[in-house]
Coordinates of C-alpha atoms in Angstrom, one line a residue:
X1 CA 36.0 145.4 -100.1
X2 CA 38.0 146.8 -102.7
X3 CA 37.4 150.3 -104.2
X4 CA 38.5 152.5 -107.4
X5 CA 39.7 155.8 -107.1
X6 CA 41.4 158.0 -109.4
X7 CA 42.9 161.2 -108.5
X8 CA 45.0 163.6 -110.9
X9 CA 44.9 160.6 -114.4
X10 CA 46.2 158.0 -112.2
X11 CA 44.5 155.1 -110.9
X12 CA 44.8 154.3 -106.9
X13 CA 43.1 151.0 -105.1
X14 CA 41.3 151.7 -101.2
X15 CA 41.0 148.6 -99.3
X16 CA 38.0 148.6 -97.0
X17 CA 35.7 146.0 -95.3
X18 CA 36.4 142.1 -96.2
X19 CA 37.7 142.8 -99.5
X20 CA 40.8 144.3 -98.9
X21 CA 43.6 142.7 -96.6
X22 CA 45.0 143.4 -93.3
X23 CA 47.0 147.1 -94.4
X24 CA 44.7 149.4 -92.4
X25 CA 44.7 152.3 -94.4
X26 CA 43.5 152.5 -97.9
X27 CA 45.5 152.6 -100.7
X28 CA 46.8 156.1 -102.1
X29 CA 49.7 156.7 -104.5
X30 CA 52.5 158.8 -102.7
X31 CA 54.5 161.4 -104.1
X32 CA 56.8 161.0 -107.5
X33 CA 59.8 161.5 -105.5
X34 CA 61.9 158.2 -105.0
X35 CA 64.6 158.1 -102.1
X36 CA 65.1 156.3 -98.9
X37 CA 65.7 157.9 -95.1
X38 CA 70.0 157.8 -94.0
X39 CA 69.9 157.1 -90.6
X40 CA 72.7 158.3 -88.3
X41 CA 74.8 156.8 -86.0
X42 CA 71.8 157.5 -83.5
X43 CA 69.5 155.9 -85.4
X44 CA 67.7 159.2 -86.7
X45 CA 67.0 160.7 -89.6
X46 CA 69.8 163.0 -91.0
X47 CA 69.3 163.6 -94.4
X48 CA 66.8 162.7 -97.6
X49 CA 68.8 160.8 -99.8
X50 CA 68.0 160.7 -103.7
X51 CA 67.7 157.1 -105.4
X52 CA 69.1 156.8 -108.4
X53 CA 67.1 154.9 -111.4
X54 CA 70.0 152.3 -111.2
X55 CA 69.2 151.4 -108.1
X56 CA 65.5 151.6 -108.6
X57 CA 66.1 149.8 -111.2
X58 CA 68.4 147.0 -109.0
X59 CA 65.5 146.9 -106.4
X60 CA 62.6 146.8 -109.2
X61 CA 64.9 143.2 -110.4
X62 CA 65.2 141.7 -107.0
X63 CA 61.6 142.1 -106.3
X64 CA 60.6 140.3 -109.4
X65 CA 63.3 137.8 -108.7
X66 CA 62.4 136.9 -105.4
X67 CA 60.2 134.7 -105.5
X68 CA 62.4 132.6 -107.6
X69 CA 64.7 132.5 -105.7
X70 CA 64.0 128.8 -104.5
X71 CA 67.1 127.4 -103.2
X72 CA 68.4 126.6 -106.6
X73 CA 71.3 124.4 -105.1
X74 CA 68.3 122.1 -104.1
X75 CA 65.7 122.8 -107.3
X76 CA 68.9 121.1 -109.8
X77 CA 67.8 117.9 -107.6
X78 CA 64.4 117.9 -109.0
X79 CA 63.9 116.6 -112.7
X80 CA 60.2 117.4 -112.7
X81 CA 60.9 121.1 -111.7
X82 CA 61.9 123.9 -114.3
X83 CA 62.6 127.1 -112.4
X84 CA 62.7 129.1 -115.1
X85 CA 58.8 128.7 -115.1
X86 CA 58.4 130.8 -112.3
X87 CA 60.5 133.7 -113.7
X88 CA 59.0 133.5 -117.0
X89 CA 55.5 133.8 -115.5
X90 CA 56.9 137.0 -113.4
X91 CA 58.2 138.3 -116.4
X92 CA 55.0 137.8 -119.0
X93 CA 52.7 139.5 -116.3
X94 CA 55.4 142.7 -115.9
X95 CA 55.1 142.8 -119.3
X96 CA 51.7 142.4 -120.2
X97 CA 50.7 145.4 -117.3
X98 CA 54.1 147.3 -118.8
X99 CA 53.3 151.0 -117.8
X100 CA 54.5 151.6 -121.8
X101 CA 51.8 149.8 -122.7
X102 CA 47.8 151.3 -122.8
X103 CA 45.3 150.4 -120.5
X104 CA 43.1 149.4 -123.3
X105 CA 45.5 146.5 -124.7
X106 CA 45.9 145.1 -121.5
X107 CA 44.6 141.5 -121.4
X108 CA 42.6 140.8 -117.9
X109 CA 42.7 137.8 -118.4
X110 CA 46.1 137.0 -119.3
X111 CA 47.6 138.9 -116.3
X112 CA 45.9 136.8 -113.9
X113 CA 46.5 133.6 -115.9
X114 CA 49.9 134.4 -115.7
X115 CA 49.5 135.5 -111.6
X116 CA 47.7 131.5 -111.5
X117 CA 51.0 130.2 -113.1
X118 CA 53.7 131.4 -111.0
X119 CA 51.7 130.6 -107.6
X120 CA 50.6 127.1 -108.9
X121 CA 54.4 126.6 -110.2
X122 CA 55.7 127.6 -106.6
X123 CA 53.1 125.6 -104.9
X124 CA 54.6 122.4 -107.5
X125 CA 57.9 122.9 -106.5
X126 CA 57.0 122.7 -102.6
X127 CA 54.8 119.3 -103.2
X128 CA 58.1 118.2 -105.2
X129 CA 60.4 119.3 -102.6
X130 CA 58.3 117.2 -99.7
X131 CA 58.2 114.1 -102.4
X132 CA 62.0 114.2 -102.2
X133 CA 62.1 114.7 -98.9
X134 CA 60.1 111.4 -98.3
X135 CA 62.0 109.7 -100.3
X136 CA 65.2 110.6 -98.6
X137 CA 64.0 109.2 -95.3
X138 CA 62.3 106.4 -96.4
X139 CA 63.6 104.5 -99.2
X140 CA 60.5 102.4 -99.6
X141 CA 57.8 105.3 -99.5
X142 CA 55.7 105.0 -102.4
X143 CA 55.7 108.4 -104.1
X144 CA 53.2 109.1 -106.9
X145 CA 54.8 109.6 -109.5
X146 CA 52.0 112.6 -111.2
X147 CA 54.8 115.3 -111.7
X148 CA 55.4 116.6 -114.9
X149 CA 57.9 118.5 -116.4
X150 CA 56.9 121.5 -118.5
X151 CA 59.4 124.1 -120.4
X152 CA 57.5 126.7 -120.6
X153 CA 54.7 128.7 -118.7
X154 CA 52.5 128.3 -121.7
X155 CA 52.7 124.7 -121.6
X156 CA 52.2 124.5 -117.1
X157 CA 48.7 122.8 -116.8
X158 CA 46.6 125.2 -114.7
X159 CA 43.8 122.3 -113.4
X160 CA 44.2 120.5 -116.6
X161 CA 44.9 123.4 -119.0
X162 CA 47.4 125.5 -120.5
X163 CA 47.1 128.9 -120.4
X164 CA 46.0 129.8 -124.2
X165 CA 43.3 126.9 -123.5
X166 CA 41.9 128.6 -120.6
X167 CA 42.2 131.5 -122.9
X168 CA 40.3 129.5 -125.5
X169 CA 37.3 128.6 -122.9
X170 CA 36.7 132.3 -122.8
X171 CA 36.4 132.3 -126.3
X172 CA 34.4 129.0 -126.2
X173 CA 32.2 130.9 -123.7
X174 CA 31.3 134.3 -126.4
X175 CA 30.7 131.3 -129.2
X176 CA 28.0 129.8 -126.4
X177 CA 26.5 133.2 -126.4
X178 CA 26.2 133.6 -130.2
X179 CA 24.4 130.3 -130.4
X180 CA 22.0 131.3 -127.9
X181 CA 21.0 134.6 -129.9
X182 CA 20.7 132.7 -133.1
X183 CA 18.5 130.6 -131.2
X184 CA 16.3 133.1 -130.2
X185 CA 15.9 134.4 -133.8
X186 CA 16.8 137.8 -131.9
X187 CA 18.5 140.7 -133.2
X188 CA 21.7 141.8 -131.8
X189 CA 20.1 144.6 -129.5
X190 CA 22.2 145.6 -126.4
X191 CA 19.3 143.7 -123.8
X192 CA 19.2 140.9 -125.8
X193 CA 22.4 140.1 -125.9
X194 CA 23.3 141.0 -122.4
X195 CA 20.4 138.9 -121.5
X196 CA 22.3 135.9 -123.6
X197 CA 25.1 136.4 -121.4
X198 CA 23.7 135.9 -117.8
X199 CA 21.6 132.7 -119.6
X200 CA 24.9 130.9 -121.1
X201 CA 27.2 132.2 -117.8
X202 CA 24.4 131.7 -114.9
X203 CA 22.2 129.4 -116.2
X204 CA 23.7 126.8 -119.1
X205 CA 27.6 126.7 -117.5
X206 CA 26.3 127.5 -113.5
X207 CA 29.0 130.0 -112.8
X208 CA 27.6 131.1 -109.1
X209 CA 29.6 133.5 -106.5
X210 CA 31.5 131.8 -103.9
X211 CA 29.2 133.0 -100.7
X212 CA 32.2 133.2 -98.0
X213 CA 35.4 133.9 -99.8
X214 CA 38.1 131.6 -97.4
X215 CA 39.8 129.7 -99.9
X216 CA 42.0 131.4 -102.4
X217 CA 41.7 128.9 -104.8
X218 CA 38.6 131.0 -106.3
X219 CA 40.3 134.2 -106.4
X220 CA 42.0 132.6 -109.5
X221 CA 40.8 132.9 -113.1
X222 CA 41.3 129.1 -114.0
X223 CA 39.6 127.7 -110.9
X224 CA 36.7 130.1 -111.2
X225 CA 36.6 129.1 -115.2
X226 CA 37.2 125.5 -113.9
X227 CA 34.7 125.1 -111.0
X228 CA 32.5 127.6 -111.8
X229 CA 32.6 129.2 -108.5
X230 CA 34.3 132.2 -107.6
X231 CA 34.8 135.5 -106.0
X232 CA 32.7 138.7 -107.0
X233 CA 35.9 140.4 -109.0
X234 CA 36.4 137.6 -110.9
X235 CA 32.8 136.7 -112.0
X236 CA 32.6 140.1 -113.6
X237 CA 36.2 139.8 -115.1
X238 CA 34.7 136.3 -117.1
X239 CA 31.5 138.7 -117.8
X240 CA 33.8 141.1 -118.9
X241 CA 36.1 139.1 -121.0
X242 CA 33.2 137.4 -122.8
X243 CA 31.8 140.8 -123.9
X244 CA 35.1 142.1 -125.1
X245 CA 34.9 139.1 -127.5
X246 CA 31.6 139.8 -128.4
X247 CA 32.9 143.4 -129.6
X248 CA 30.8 144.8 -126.1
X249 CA 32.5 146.6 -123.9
X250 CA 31.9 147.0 -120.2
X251 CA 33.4 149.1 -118.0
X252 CA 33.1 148.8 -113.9
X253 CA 33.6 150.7 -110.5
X254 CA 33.2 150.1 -107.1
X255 CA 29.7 151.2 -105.5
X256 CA 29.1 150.3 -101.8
X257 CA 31.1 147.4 -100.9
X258 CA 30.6 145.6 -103.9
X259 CA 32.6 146.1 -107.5
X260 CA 29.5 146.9 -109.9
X261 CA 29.7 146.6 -113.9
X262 CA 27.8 148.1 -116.6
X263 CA 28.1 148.4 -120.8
X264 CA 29.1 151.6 -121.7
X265 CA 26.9 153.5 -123.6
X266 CA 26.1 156.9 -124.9
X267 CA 22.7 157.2 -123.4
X268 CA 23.0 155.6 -119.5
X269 CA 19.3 156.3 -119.1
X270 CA 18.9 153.0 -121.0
X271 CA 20.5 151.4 -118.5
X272 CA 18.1 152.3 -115.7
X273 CA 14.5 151.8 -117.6
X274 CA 12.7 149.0 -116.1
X275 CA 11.1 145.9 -118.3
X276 CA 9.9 142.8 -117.1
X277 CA 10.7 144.2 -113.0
X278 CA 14.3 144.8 -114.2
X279 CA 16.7 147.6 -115.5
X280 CA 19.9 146.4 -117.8
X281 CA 21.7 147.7 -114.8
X282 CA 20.6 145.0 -112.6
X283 CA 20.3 142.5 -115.0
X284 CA 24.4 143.0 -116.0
X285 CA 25.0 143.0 -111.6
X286 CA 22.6 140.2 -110.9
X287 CA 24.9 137.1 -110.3
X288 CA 28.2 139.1 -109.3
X289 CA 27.1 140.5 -106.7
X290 CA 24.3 139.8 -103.6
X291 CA 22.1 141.9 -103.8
X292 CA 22.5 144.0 -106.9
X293 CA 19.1 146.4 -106.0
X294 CA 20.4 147.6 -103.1
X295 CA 24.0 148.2 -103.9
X296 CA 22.7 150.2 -106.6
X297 CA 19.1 152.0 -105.3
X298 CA 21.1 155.5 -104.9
X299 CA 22.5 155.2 -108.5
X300 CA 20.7 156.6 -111.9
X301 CA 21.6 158.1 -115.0
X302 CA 23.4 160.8 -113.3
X303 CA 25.5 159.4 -110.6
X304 CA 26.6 156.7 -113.1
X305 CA 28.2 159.1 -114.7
X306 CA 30.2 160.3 -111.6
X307 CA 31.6 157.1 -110.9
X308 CA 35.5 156.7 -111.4
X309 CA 35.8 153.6 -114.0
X310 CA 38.4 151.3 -113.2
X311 CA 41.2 150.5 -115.7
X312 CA 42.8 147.4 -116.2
X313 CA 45.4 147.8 -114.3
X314 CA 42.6 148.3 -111.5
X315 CA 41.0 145.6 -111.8
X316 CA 44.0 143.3 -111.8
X317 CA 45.6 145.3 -108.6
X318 CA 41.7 144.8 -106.9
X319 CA 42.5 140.8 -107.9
X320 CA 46.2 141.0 -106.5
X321 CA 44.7 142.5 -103.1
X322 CA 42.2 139.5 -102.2
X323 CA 44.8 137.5 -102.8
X324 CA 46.8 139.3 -100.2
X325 CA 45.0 139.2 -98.3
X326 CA 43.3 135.6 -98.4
X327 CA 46.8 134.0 -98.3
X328 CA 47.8 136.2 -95.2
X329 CA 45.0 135.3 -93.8
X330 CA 45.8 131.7 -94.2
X331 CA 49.1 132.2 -93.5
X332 CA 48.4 133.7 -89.6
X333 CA 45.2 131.6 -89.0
X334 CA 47.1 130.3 -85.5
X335 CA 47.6 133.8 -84.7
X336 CA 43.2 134.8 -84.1
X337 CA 43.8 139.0 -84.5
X338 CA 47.6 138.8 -86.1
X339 CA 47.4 141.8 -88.6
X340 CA 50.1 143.1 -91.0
X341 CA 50.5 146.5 -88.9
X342 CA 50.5 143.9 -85.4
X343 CA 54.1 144.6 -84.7
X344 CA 54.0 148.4 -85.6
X345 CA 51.5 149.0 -82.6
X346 CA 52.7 150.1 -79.7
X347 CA 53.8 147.6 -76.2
X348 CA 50.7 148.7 -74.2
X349 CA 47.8 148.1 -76.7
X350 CA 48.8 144.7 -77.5
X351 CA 51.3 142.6 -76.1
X352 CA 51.0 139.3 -77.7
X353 CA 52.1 140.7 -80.7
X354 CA 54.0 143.9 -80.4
X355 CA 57.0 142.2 -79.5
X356 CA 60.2 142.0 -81.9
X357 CA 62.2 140.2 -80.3
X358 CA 61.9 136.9 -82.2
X359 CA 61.2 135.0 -78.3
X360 CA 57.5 134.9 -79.5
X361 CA 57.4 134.9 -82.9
X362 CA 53.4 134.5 -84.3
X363 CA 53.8 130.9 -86.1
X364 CA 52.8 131.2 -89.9
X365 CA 52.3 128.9 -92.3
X366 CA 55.1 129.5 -94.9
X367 CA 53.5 128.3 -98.2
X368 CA 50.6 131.1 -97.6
X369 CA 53.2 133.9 -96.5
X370 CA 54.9 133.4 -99.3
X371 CA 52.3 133.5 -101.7
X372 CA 51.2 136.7 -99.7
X373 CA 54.7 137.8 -100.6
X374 CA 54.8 136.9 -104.2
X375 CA 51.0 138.9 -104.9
X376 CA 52.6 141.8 -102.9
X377 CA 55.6 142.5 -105.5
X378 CA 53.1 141.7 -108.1
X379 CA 51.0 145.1 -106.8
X380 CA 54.2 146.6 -106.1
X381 CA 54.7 146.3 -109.7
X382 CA 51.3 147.9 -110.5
X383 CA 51.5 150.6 -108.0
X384 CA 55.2 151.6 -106.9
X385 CA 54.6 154.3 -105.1
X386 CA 52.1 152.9 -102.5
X387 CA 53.6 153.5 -99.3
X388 CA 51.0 151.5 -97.7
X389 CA 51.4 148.5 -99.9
X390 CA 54.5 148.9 -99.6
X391 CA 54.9 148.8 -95.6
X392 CA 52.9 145.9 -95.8
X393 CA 54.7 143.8 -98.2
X394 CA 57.7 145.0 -95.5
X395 CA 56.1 143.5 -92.8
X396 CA 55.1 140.3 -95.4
X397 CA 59.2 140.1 -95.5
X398 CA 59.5 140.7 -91.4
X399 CA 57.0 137.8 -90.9
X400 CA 59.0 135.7 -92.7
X401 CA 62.2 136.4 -90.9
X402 CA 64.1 138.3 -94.2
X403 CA 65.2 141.5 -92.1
X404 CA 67.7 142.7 -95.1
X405 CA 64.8 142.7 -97.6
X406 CA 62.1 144.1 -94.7
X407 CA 64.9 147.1 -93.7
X408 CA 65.4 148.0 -97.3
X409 CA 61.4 148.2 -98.3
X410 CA 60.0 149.9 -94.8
X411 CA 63.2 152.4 -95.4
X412 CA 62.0 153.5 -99.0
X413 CA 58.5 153.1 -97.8
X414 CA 59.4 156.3 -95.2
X415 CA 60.1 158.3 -98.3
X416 CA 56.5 157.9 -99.3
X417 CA 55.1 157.7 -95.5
X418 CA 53.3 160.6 -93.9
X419 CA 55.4 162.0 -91.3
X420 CA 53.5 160.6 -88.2
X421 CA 53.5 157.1 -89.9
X422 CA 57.4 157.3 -91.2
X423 CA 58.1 157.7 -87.3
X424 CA 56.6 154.6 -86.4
X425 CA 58.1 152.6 -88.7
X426 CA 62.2 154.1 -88.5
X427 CA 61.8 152.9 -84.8
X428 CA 60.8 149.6 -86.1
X429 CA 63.5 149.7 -88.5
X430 CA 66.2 150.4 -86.0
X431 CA 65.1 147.2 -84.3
X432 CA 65.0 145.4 -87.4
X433 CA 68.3 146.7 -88.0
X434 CA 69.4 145.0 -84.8
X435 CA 67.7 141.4 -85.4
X436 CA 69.5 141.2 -88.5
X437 CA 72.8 141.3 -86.7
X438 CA 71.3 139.0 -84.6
X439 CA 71.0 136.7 -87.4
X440 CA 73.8 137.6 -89.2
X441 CA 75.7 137.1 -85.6
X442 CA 74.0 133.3 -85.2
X443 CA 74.8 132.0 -89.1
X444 CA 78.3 132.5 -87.6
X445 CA 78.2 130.1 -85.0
X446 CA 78.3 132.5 -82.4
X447 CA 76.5 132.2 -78.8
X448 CA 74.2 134.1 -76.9
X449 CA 72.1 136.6 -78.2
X450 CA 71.7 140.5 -78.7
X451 CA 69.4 142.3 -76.7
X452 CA 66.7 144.2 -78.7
X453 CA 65.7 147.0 -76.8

């Protein structure tokens, strides 16, 4: 699961159980110093070499543009497909999590709206791409003809709707709420309208949590809003949402293994007295999580209060790390026990995958690694000094055979690596160093092969 922790004012995400992906460790900001290792002739570290902001700055762009980067020789072939979509969809999240904005005026929503858009443009572009294909090698395929062209990520359908429409169910949803209180003839007390909630959410729309979370498609906010299934995180963003337009706020942490939300209030003990066999407490957790009295029988009044609360920027980063690790997990589904941190272990304790080589490279699907890929610079954005999010979205890049891009990040990710780990991964970068001469060495027509040692 995914956990909430804060440490000096900042905000830091630990992965743990089945709701983080395939890093390991948990998640810790490093230091504030940015730099990458030089490595000598030998290989070694010499020196600690300062980054400059320009060049933070250069690396910040290419992260944000790689996923865009589509083979645009190939996209101008597609009149259905406007690749400025995807970098406008990049660009609207970056800025709607902008570090210069505050936490508070950060819209949830939005974010992963905008997260939906750029993975369900990419995942356009491949069907396109294969539709062209066909058509290529056989001139009398019949190819439905369902694309559509859209000029702006506002206007992409996201399972039928835009973006503000989706946006405009949420509100749809708070307006459902309101009816049901006037129905009642009930005041506006904090119960009641909590209870009005969980009746128009769970009961009147059937939104219900997905019960083994395999798919990714319900680890994103217009499917879940769509479907009406989802994952855990994302039922209590909707609950969330819908408050906010009801002028409620709740706030959330992680408790257990499970992500647990609550209104906040001045007095918690409210939150804890019991009527009809249940406390506000679990009647907020009932339906988003699975067994809200036991995640919570060790907290009261007090220990509520200890709790770190997760920001906004939290709760989008704990979204961005299912999705990291569902579509990994997609991606190496042919490879049973294929982790992130596979190739970092060492030739004894596993073989199979502990080779780097490239004579048995795992198999991966590339749609999935790529969306991996895309959700990992998204985080990156969120949280740039990481180092572990940061060796993993490395490895993302090694998996998928970019050795420039996988040298550059595992080299600024030693910077930010305790010692012990930053040792393990400049031997793997010296041997990453080598298989992209390799593959610099074959684009040139050349024979044979260099030995990796």
């Amino acid at each position: 699961m995914v956990g909430v922790f804060l440490s000096n004012g900042s905000a830091a995400l630990a992965i743990c159980g089945g709701c983080g992906y395939n890093g390991g460790l948990g998640f810790r900001y490093g230091f504030d110093g940015r730099g990458c290792w030089n490595l000598n002739e030998k290989g070694r570290r010499s020196k600690f070499v300062t980054t400059t902001a320009a060049q933070m700055k250069r690396r910040s762009s290419f992260s944000l543009l790689a996923s865009s980067a589509l083979a645009t020789t190939r996209i101008a072939s597609l009149p259905n497909f406007n690749p400025e979509v995807l970098k406008a969809a990049r660009e609207k999240f970056t800025r709607e999590i902008s570090f210069q904005s505050k936490d508070k005026d950060i819209s949830i929503a939005k974010a992963l709206l905008y997260i939906a858009a750029e993975d369900e443009g990419f995942m356009a572009f491949n069907r396109e791409m294969d539709v062209h294909s066909l058509q290529n090698e056989r001139k009398d395929a019949s190819v439905p003809a369902d694309a559509q062209e859209y000029k702006c990520v506002e206007a992409m359908p996201l399972a039928g709707k835009s973006i503000n429409e989706w946006l405009a169910e949420l509100d749809a949803i708070a307006k459902e709420v309101e009816a049901e209180l006037v129905s009642r003839d009930i005041g506006c007390h904090l119960v009641e309208v909590l209870e009005a909630v969980n009746v128009v959410l769970f009961e009147l729309r059937g939104f219900k949590r997905s019960p083994v979370l395999v798919d990714s498609k319900y680890s994103y906010l217009h499917w879940v809003l769509s479907s009406g299934c989802g994952s855990a995180i994302l039922l209590s963003v909707i609950y969330i949402e819908v408050c906010r337009r009801l002028n409620l706020t709740i706030v959330g942490s992680r408790v257990g293994e499970d992500f647990l939300i609550w209104p906040q209030t001045g007095n918690p003990e409210e939150l804890f007295k019991v009527t009809s066999g249940h406390s506000l407490f679990g009647v907020v957790n009932g339906r988003c999580v699975e067994n809200p009295r036991s995640k919570a029988s060790d907290i009261d009044s007090n220990s509520l209060l200890g709790l770190d609360i997760a920001t906004n920027r939290d709760i989008i980063g704990i979204a961005l790390a299912n999705l990291i690790r569902l579509h990994w997990k997609r991606a190496s589904r042919m490879n049973y026990g294929l982790m992130l941190t596979s190739a970092l272990r060492p030739v004894h304790a596993d073989e199979k995958f502990s080779k780097i080589d490239g004579s048995n490279f795992p198999l991966l699907r590339p749609q999935d690694l790529r969306l991996a890929i895309m959700a990992a610079e998204r985080l990156l954005i969120l949280q740039p000094h990481n180092w572990v999010l940061r060796r993993d979205h490395g490895m993302l890049l090694y998996y998928n055979r970019e050795y420039g891009e996988a040298v550059q990040e595992l080299s600024i990710c030693m910077a930010f690596a305790p010692e012990e780990e930053a040792e393990v991964l400049e031997s793997f970068v010296e041997k990453l160093h080598l298989l992209q001469l390799e593959s610099s060495w074959r684009s040139l027509g050349q024979k044979g092969r260099l030995t990796v040692p």
